[in-house]
Coordinates of C-alpha atoms and ligand atoms in Angstrom, one line a residue:
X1 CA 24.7 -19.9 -82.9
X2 CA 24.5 -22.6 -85.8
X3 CA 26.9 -24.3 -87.1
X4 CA 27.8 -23.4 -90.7
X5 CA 28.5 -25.7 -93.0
X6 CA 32.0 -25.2 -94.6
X7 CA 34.3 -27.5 -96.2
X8 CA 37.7 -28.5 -94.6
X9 CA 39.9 -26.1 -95.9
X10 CA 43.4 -25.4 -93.7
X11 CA 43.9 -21.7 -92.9
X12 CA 40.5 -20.4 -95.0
X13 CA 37.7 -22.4 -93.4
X14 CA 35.8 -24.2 -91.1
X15 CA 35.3 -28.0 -90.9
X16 CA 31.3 -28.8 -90.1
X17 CA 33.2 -30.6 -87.1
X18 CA 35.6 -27.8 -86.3
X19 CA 33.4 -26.0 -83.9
X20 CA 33.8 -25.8 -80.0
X21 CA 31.1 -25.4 -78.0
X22 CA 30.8 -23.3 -75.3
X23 CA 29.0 -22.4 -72.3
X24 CA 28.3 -18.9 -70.7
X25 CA 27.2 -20.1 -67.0
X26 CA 26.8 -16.2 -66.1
X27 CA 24.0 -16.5 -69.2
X28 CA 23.3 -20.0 -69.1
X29 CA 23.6 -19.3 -73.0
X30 CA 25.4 -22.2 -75.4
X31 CA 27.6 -21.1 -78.9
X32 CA 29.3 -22.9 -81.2
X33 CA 32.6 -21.4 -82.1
X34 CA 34.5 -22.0 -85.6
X35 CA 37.5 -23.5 -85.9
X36 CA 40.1 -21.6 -88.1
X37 CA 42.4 -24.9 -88.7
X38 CA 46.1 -24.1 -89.8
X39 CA 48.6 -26.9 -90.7
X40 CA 50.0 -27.5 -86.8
X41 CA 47.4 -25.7 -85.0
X42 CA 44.1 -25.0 -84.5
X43 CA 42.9 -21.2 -83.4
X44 CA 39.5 -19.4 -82.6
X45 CA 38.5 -16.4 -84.2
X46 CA 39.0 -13.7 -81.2
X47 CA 35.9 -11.6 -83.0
X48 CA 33.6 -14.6 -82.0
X49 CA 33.9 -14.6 -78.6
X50 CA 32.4 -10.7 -78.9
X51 CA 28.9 -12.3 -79.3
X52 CA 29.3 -13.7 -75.9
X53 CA 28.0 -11.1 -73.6
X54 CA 25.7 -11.4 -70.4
X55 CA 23.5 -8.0 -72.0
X56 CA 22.6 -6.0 -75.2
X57 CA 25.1 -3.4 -74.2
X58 CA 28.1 -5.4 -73.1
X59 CA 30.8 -5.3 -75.1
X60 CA 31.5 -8.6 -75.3
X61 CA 34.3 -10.9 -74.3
X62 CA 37.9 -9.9 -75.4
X63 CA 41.0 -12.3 -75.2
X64 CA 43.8 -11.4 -72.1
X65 CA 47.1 -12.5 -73.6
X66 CA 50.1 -10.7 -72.1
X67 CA 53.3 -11.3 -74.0
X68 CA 50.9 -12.9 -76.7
X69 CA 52.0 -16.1 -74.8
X70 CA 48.9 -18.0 -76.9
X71 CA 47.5 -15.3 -79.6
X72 CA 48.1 -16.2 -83.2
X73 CA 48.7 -13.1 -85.0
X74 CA 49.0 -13.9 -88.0
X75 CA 48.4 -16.7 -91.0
X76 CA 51.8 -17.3 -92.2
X77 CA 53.5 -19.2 -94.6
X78 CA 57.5 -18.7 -94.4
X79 CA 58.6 -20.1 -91.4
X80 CA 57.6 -23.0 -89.6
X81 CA 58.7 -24.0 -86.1
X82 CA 58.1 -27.6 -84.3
X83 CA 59.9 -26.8 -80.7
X84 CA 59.1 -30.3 -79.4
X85 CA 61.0 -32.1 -82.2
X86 CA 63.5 -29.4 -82.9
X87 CA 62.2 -28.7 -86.3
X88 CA 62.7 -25.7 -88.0
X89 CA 62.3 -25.1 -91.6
X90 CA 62.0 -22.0 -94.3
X91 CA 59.6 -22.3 -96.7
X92 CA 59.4 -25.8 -96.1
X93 CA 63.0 -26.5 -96.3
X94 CA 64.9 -27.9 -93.5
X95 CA 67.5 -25.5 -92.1
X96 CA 70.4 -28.1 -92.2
X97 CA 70.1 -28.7 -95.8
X98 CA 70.0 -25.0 -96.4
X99 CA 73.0 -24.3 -94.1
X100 CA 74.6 -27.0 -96.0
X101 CA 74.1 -25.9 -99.4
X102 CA 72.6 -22.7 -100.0
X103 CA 74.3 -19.2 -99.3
X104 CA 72.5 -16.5 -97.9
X105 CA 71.3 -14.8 -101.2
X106 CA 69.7 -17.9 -102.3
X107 CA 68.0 -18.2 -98.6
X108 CA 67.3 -14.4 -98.5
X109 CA 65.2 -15.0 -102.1
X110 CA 63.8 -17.9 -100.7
X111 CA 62.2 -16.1 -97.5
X112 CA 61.3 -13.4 -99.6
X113 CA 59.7 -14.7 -102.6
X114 CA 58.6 -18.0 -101.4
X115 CA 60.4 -20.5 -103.6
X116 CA 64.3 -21.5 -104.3
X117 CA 65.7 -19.4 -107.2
X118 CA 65.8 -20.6 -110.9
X119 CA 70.3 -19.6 -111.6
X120 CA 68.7 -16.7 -113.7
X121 CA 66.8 -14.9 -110.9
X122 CA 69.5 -15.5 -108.1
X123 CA 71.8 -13.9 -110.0
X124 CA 69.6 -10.8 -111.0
X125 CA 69.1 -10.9 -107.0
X126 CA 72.6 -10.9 -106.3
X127 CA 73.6 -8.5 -109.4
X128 CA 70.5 -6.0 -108.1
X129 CA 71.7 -6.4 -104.4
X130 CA 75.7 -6.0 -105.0
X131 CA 74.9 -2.8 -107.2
X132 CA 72.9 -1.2 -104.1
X133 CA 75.9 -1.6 -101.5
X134 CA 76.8 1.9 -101.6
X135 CA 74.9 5.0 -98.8
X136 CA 74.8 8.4 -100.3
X137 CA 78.1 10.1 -98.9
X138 CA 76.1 12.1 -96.0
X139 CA 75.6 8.7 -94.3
X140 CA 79.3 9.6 -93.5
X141 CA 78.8 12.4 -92.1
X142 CA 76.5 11.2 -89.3
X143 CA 78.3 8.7 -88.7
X144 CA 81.5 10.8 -88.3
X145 CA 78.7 12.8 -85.6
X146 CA 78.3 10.1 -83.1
X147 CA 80.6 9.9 -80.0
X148 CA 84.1 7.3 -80.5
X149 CA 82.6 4.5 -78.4
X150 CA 79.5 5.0 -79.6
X151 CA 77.6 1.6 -79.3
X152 CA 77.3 -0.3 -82.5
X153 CA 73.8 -1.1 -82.3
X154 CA 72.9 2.2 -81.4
X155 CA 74.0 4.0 -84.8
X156 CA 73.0 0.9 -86.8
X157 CA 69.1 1.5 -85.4
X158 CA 69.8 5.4 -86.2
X159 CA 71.3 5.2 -89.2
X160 CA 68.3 2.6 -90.7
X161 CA 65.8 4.6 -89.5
X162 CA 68.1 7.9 -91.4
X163 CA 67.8 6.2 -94.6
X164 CA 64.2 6.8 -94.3
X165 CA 65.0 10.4 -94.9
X166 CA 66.8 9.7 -98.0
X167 CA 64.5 7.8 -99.6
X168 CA 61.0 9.4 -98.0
X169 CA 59.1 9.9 -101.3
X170 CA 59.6 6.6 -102.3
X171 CA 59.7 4.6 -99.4
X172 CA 56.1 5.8 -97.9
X173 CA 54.6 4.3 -101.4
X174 CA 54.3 1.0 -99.4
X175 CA 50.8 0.0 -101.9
X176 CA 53.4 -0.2 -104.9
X177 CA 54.7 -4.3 -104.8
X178 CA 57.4 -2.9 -107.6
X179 CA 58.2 0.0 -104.9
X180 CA 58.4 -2.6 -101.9
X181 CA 60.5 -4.4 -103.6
X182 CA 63.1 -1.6 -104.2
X183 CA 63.4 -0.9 -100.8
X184 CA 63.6 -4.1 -99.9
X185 CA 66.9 -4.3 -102.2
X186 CA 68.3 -1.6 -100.8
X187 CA 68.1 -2.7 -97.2
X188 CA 69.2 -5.7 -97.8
X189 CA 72.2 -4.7 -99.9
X190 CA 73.1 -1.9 -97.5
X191 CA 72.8 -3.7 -94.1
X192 CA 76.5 -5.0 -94.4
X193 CA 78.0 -1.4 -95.4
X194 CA 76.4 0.1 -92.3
X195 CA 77.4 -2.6 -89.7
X196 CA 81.1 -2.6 -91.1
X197 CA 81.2 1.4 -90.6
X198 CA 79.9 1.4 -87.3
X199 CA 82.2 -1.7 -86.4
X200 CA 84.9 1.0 -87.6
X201 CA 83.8 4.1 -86.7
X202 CA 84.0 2.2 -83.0
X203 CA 87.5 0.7 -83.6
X204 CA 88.3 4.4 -85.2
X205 CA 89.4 3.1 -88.2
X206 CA 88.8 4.7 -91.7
X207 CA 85.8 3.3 -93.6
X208 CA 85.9 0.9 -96.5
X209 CA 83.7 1.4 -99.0
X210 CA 82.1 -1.6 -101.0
X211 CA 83.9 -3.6 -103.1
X212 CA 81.4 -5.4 -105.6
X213 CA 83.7 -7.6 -107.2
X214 CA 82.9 -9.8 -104.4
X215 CA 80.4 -11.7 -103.2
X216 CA 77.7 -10.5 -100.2
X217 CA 79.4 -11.8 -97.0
X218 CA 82.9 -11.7 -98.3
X219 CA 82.6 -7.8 -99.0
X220 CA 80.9 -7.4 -95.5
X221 CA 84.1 -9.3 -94.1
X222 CA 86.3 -7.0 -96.4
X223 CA 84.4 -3.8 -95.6
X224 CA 85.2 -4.8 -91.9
X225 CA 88.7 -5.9 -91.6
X226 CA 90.8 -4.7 -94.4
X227 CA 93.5 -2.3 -93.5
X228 CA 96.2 -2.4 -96.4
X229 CA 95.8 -3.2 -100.2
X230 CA 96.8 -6.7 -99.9
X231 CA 94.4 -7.8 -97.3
X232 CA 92.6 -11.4 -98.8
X233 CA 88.9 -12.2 -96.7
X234 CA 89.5 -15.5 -95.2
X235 CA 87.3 -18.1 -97.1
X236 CA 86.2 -20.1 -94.4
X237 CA 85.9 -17.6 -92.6
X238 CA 83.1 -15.7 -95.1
X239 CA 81.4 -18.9 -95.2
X240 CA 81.2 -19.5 -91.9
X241 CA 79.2 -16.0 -91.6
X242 CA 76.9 -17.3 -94.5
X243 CA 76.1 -20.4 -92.4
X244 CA 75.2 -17.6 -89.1
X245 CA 73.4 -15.3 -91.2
X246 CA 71.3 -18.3 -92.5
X247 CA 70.4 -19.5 -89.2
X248 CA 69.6 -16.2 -88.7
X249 CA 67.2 -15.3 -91.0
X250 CA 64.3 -15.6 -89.9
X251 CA 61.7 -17.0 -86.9
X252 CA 58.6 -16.4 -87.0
X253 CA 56.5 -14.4 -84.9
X254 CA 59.1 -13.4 -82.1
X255 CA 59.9 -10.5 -80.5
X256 CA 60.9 -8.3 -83.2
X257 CA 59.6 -9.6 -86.3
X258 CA 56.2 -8.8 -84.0
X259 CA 57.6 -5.5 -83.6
X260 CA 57.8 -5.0 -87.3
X261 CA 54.6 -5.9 -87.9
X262 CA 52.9 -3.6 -85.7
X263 CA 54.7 -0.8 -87.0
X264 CA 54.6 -1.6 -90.7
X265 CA 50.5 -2.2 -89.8
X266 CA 50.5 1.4 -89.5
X267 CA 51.5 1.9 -92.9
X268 CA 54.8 3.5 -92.1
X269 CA 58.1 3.5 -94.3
X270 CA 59.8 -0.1 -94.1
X271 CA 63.2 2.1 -92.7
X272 CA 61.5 3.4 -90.1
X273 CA 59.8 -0.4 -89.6
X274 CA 62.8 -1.8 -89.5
X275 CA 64.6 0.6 -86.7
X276 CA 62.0 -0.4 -84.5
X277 CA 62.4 -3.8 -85.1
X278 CA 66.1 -3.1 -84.5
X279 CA 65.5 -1.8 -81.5
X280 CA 63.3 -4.9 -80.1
X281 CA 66.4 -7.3 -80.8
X282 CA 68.9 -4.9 -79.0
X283 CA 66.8 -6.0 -75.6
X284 CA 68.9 -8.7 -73.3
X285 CA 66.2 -10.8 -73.4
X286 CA 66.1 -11.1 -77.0
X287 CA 69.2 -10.5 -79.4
X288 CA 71.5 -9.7 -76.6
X289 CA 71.5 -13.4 -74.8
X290 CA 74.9 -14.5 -76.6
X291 CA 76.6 -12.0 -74.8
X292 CA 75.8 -12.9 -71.5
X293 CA 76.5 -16.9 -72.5
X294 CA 80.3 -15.1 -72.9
X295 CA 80.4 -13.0 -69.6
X296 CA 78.8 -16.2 -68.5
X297 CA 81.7 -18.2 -69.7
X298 CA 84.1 -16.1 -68.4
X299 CA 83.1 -16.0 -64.8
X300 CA 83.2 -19.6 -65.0
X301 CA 86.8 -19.7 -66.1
X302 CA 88.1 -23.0 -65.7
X303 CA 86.3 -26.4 -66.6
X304 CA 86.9 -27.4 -62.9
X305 CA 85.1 -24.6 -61.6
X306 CA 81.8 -26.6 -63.8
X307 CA 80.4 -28.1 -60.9
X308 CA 80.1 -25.6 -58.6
X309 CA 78.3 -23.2 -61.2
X310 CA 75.7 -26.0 -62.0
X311 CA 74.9 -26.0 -58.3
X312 CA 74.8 -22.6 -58.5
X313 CA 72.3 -23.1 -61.4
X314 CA 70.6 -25.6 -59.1
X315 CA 70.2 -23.1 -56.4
X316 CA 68.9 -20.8 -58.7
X317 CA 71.3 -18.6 -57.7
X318 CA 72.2 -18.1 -61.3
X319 CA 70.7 -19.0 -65.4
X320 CA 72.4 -21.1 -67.4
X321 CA 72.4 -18.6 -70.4
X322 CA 71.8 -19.7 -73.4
X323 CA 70.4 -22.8 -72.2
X324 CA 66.3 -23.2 -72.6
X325 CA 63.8 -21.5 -75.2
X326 CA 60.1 -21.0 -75.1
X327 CA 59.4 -22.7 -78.4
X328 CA 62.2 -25.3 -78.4
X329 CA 61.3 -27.8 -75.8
X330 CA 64.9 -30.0 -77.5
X331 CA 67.8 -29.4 -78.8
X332 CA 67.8 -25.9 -81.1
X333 CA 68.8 -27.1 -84.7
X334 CA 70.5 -24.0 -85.0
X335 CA 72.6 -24.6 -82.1
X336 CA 73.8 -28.3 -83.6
X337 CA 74.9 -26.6 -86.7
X338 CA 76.6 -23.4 -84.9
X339 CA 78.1 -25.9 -82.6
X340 CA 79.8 -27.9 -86.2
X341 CA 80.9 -24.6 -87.7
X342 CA 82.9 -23.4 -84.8
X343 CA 85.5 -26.1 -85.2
X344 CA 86.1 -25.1 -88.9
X345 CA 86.6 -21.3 -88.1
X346 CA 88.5 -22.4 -85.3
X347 CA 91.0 -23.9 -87.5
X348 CA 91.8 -20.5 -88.7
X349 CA 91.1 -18.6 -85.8
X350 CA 92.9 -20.6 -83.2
X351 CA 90.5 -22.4 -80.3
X352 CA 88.8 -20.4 -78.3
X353 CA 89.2 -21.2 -74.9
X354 CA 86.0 -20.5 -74.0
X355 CA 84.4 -23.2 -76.2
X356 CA 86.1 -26.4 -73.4
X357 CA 84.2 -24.7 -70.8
X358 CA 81.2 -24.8 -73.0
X359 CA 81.5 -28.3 -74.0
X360 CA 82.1 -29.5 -70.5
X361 CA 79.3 -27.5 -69.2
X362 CA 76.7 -29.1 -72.2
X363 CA 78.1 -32.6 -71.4
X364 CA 77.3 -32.3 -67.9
X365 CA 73.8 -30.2 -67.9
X366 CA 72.6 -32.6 -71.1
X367 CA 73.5 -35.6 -68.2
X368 CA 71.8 -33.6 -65.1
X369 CA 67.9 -34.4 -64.0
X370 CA 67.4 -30.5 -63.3
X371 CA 68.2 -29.6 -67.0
X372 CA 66.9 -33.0 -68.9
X373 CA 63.3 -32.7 -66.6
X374 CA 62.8 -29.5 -67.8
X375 CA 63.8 -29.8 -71.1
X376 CA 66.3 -27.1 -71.0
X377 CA 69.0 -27.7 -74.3
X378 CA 71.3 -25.4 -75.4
X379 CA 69.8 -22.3 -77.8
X380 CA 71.3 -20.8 -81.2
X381 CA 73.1 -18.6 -78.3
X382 CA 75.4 -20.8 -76.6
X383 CA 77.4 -21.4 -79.1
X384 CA 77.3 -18.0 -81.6
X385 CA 79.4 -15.8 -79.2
X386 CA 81.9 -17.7 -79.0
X387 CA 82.4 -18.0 -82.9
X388 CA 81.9 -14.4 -83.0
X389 CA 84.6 -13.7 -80.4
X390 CA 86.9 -16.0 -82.1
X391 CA 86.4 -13.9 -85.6
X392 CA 87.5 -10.8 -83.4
X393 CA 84.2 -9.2 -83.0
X394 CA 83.7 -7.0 -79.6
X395 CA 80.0 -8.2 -78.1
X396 CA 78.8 -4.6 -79.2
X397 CA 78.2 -6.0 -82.5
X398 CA 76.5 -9.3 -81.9
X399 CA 73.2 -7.6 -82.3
X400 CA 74.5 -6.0 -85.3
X401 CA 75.5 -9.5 -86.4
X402 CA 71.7 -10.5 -85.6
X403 CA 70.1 -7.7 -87.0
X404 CA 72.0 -7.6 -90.9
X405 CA 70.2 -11.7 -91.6
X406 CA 67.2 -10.5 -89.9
X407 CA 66.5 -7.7 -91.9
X408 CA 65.4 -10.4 -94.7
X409 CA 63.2 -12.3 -92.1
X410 CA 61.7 -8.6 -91.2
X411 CA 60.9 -7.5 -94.8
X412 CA 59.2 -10.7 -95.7
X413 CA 57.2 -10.8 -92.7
X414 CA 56.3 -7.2 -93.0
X415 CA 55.6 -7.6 -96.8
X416 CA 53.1 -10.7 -95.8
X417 CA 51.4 -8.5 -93.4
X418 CA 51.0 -5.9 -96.5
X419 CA 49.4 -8.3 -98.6
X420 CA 47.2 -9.8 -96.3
X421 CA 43.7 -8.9 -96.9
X422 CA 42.7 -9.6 -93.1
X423 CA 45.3 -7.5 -91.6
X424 CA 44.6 -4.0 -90.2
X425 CA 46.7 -1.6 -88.1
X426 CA 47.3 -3.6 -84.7
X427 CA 45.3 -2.2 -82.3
X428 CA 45.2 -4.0 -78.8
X429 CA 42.7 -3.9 -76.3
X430 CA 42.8 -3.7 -72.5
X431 CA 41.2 -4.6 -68.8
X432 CA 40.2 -1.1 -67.2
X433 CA 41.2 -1.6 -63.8
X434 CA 41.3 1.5 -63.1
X435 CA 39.0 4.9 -61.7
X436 CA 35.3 4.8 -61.9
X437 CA 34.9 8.6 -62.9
X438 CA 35.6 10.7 -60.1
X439 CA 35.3 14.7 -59.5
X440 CA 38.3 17.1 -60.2
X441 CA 40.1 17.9 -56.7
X442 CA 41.4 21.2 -56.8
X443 CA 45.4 21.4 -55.4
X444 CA 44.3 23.6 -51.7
X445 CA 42.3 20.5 -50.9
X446 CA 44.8 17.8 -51.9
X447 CA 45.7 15.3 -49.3
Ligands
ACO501 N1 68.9 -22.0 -66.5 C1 68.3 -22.5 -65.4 N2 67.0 -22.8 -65.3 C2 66.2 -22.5 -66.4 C3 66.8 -21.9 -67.5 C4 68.2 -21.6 -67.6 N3 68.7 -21.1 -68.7 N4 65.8 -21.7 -68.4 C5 64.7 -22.1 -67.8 N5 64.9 -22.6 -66.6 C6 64.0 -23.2 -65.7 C7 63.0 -22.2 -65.1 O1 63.5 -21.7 -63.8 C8 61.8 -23.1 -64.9 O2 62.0 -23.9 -63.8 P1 60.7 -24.3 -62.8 O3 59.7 -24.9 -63.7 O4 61.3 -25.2 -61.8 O5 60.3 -23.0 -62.2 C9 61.8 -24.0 -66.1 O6 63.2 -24.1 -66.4 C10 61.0 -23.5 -67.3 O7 61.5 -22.2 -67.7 P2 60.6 -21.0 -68.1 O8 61.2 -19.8 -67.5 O9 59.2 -21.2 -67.8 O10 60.8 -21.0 -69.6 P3 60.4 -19.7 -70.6 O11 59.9 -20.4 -71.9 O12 59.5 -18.8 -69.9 O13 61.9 -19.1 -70.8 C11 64.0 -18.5 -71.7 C12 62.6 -19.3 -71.9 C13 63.7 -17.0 -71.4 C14 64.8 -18.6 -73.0 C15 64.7 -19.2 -70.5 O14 65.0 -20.5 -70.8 C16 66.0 -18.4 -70.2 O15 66.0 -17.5 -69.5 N6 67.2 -18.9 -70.8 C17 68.5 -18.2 -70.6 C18 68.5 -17.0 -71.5 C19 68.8 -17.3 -73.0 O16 69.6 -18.2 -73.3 N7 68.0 -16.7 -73.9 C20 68.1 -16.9 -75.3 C21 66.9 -17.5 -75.9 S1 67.2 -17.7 -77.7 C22 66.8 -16.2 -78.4 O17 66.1 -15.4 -77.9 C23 67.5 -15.8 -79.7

């Protein structure tokens, strides 16, 4: 193959350098392969390596990539992640200065639309989102249908995917950018008013119903703790769930966010997306990790008991959960900031015990060859369950706590995918490892 020439052009194009060349020894043949050259990394086209094939009618060479450990699926431009220098950044903006001093709104815009809002358009956002808080009254109903411990999670990835229902017509116009758009109002705007129901629906307690004379996270906070008239949402409080559903927003092409693409690639409704995406965070291994840091914690139970549980670790007996990360190869930013906002909610909540034994336990791992020579530092998990515990919240909803940021991470990703001209539905291929063809064997002759 020759090498085209092409100017240097990150994402789009191929350098006249940017080729590799490579060598079929089955074939003896040579080809140069083009470079697609992003910003961090540099990627091969997996349609060129069709052309390498050992006859006329081979098909060709296909990537194997289990787990997508090193497939690129996408171009992207909303999140960027450095996991050696523990860098991770929205739209270009580092996350500490945007847990600092942004709210969520303001981020949410940002992820969605690409830049930081002029005052005019953050406040349409928030006066478009606030107005679009309330379900139709039937959401009730269903709600009222599932069992009294129902598990949070559960009805939140139900009820999403209901909304679907309710808005079918619409929702399936997915080539309409104005139509996108409404949708993605509504789910963001309704996100809180389900999570606080299903929080009460489990604690049997009667709904509360929006109240949009406040702002986004202090309504969710009211929608889920008020019981009389008089009851004030704790400032700090609120805030501190604006810092968590910051962090939370968005990162990049993980488990679920992959999840959303390959459902929204289908063309299918962006409620329907999103329960599946839902349902990918509600695995252990994914959005369910700051719950084991707490059982974790727990079984621990006394900062003298440390030792004996790193050996443990050691032994490999045990995981230190919500130590180590496959990107982040240091410390997770978003645990350094989690780590800062639990003192201040602790000031109103009263210390959680939990968080010595956590302290002691970093201190000592961060010091320990095992942990340091395998770059293991604690993850935005080690340090979120036990702010969410302090706050009152039963480890049923952490995912739900995960999942209401998300959703803005979700919809911009899947909204990214929609516009992308090189996108198509995702459509795997596999290894046949299986049967040659063989004859039927009728059941009197079976073995
Ligand atoms: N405790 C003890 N040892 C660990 C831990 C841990 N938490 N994490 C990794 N290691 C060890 C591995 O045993 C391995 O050791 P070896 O090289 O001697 O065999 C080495 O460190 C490298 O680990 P890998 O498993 O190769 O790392 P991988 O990138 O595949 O896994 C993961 C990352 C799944 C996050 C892992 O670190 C882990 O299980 N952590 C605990 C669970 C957790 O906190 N998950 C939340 C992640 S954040 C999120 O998803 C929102």
């Amino acid at each position: 193959m020759e090498a085209k020439e092409a100017k240097v052009e990150v994402g789009t194009a191929v350098a006249e350098k940017n080729f590799i060349d490579v060598t079929d020894r089955r074939t003896g043949k040579s080809y140069a392969i083009p470079l697609i050259v992003g910003k961090d990394k540099a990627a091969i086209d997996a349609m060129e390596l069709r052309q390498i094939k050992v006859s006329g009618d081979d098909f060709g060479l296909v990537l194997y990539d289990p787990a997508f450990k090193n497939t690129a699926s996408t171009k992207s431009t909303i999140t960027y992640i450095d996991g050696d220098q523990g860098i991770l950044r929205y739209r270009g903006y580092p996350i500490e200065e945007l847990a600092e001093k942004s709210n969520f709104l303001e981020v949410a815009w940002l992820i969605l639309r690409g830049e930081l809002p002029t005052k005019e358009q953050l406040q349409q956002f928030t006066d478009d989102v606030t107005h679009h808080t309330f379900v139709h009254e039937n959401v009730r109903t269903f709600l009222d249908g599932f069992r009294y411990d129902a598990h949070a999670m559960g009805m939140m990835i139900s009820t999403v995917a209901a909304l679907s229902t309710f808005y079918y017509e619409e929702a399936k116009n997915i080539e309409s950018p104005e139509t996108r758009w409404h949708q993605i109002i509504r789910l963001v705007a309704k996100m809180p008013t389900l999570a606080a129901w299903c929080y009460r629906h489990h604690r049997g307690l009667p709904y509360v119903y929006p109240d949009n004379s406040l702002p986004y996270t202090k309504n969710f906070v009211n929608m889920l703790w008020k019981i009389g008239e008089d009851y004030k949402p704790s400032p700090v409080l609120a805030r501190a769930l604006d810092i968590l559903f910051i962090l939370h927003v968005d990162h990049e092409q993980n488990c679920s966010t992959s999840t959303m693409r390959v459902v929204g690639s289908s063309h299918a409704d962006p409620y329907v997306s999103l329960a599946a995406a839902m349902a990918a965070l509600f695995g252990p291994l994914h959005g369910g990790a700051n719950e084991m840091v707490l059982r974790m914690l727990r079984e621990i139970g006394d900062v003298k008991n440390i030792p004996g549980f790193i050996e443990r670790v050691k032994r490999r007996e045990a995981l230190l959960m919500g130590f180590g990360h496959r990107v982040y190869k240091s410390y997770d930013p978003r645990a350094k900031i989690i780590k800062h906002t639990a003192y201040e909610v602790f000031e109103v909540t009263g210390r959680n015990p939990l968080l010595d034994i956590a302290l002691e336990l970093e201190r000592i791992a961060l010091e320990d060859d095992f942990f340091v020579s395998r770059k293991l530092y604690p993850n935005v998990d080690f340090y979120s369950g036990i702010i969410y515990q302090a706050m009152g919240f039963p480890v049923e909803m952490f995912p739900v706590l995960f999942a209401i940021p998300r959703t803005v991470g979700w919809l911009a990703q899947w909204e990214e995918l929609l516009r992308d001209s090189e996108q198509k539905i995702a459509r795997p291929r596999q290894l046949w490892m299986g049967e040659d063809e063989r004859a039927y064997v009728p059941m009197k002759t079976r073995g």
